[in-house]
CSV table of C-alpha atoms in Angstrom, one decimal:
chain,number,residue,atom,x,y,z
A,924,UNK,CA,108.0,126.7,80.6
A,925,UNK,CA,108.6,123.2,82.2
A,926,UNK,CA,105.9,120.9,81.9
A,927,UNK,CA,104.9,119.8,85.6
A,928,UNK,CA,104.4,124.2,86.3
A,929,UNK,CA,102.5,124.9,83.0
A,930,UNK,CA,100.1,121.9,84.0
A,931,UNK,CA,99.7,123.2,87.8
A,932,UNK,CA,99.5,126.6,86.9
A,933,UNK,CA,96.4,125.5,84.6
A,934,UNK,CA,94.8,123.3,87.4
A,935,UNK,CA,91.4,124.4,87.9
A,936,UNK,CA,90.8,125.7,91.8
A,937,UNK,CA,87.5,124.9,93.8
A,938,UNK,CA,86.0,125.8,96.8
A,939,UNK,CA,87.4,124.2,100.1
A,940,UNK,CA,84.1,123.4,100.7
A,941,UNK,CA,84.3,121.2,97.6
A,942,UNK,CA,86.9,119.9,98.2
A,943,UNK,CA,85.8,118.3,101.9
A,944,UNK,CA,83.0,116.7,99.5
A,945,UNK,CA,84.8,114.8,97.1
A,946,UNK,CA,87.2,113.9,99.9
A,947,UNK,CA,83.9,112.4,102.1
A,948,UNK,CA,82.8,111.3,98.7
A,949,UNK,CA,86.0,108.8,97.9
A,950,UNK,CA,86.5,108.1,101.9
A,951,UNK,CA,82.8,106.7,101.4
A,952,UNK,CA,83.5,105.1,98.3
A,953,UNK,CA,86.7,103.5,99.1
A,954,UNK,CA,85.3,102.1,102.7
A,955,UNK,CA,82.4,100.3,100.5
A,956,UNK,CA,85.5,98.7,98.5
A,957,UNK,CA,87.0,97.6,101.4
A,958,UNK,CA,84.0,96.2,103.7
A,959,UNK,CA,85.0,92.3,103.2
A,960,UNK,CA,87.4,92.6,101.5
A,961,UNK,CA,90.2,93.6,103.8
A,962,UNK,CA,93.4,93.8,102.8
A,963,UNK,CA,93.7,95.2,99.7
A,964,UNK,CA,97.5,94.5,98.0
A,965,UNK,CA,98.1,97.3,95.2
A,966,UNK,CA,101.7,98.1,93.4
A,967,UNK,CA,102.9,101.4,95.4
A,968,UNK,CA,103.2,102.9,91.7
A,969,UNK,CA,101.9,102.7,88.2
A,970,UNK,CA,106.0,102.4,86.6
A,971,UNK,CA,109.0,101.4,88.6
A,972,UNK,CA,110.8,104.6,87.1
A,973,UNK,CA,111.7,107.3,85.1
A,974,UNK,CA,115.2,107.7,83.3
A,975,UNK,CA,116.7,110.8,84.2
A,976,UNK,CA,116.9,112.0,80.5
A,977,UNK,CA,113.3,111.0,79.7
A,978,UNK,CA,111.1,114.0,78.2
A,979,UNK,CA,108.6,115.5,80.7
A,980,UNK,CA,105.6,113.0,79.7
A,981,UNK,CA,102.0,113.7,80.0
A,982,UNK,CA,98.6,112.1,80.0
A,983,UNK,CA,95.3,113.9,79.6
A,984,UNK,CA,97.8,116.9,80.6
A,985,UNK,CA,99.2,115.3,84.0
A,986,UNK,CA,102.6,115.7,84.6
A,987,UNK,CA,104.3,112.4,85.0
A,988,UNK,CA,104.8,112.7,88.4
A,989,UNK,CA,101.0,112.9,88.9
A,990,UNK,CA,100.7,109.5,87.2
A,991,UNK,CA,103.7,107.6,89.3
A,992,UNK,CA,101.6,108.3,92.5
A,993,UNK,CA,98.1,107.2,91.4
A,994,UNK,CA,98.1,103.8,93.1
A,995,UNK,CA,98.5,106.5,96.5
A,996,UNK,CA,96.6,108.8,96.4
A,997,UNK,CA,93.4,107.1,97.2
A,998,UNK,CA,94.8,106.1,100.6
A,999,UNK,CA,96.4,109.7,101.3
A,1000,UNK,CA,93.2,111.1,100.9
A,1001,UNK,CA,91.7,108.7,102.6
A,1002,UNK,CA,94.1,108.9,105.4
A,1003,UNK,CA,91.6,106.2,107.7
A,1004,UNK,CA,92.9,103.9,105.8
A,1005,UNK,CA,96.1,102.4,107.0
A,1006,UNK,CA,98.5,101.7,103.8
A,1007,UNK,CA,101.9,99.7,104.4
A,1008,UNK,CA,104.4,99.7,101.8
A,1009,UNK,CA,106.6,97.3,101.5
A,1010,UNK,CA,109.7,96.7,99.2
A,1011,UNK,CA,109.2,93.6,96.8
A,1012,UNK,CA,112.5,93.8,94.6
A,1013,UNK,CA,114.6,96.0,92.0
A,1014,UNK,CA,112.9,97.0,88.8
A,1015,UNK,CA,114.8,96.6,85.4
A,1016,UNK,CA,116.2,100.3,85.6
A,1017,UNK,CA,117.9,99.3,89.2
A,1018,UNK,CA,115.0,101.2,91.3
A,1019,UNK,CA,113.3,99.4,94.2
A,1020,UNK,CA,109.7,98.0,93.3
A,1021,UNK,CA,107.3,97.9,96.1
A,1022,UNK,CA,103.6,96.9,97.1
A,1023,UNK,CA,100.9,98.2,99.5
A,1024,UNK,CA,98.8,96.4,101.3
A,1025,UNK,CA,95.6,98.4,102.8
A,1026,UNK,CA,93.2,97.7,105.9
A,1027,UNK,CA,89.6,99.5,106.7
A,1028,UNK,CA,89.4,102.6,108.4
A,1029,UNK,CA,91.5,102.2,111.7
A,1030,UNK,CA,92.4,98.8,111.3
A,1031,UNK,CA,96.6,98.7,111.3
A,1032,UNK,CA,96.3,95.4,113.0
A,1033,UNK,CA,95.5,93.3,109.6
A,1034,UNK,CA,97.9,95.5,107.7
A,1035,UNK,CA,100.6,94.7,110.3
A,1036,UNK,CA,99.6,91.0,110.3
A,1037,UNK,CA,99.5,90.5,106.2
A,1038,UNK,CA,103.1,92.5,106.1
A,1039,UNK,CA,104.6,90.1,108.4
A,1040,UNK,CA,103.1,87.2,106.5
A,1041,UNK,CA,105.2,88.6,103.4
A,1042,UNK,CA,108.2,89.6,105.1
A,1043,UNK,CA,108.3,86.1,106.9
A,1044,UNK,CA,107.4,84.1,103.3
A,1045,UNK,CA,110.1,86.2,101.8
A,1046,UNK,CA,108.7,88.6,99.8
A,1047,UNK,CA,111.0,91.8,99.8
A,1048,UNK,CA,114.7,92.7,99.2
C-alpha cells in the first residue's frame, strides 16, 4: 500500500467539536505571536523539493507531503491571518524557492507594504 494512504487511513479522527478547539486554540496562540511583531517572514516550505524517484519518506509516520507544507499550515488554519508568498529564487534541483511574509488578523495592508519593499529591493526571480 503506498505510503501517503496507509498513513491517512491510520489518522486518528476527532470530534468536529474538537477540532473548532484546537483551531481557536492555535488562532489564539498564533495572534499572541504576532501582537508586535508584525510581519512575520517564514520559507513557504521546510525543502525546496522532492526528486521524482525519491522513496515515499516519512517522519514520526507523516507522509512527506505533510512535512513540505508545515511552514503553511499555521496560516491556513488560521486563515485571519493574511500570508503572501513570494518567489525568492530557484533551488538546486531547478524548483522555485519562495518566502511568506504574514500580518495580524485582518491586516493585508503590512503584508502588501513589506512584499513591495522586497519586490522593489529585488528580492525574487
Amino acid at each position: 500500500m503506498d505510503e501517503i494512504v496507509r498513513v491517512n487511513l491510520a489518522a486518528t479522527r476527532m470530534p468536529l467539536h474538537e477540532t473548532f478547539a484546537r483551531k481557536t486554540r492555535i488562532r489564539e496562540e498564533l495572534g499572541r505571536l504576532l501582537a508586535g511583531a508584525t510581519p512575520l517572514i517564514t520559507p513557504v516550505t521546510t525543502k525546496d523539493a522532492f526528486p521524482a524517484e525519491a522513496p515515499q519518506a516519512s517522519v514520526d509516520g507523516h507522509g512527506r507531503h505533510y512535512w513540505v507544507d508545515l511552514m503553511a499550515v499555521p496560516f491556513n488554519i488560521c486563515n485571519r491571518h493574511p500570508a503572501l508568498a513570494v518567489p525568492t529564487g530557484v533551488g538546486p534541483r531547478g524548483v522555485l524557492t519562495g518566502l511568506q511574509i504574514v500580518g495580524n488578523a485582518y491586516d493585508q495592508a503590512s503584508v502588501f507594504r513589506v512584499g513591495f519593499a522586497l519586490e522593489d529591493a529585488g528580492v525574487g526571480v
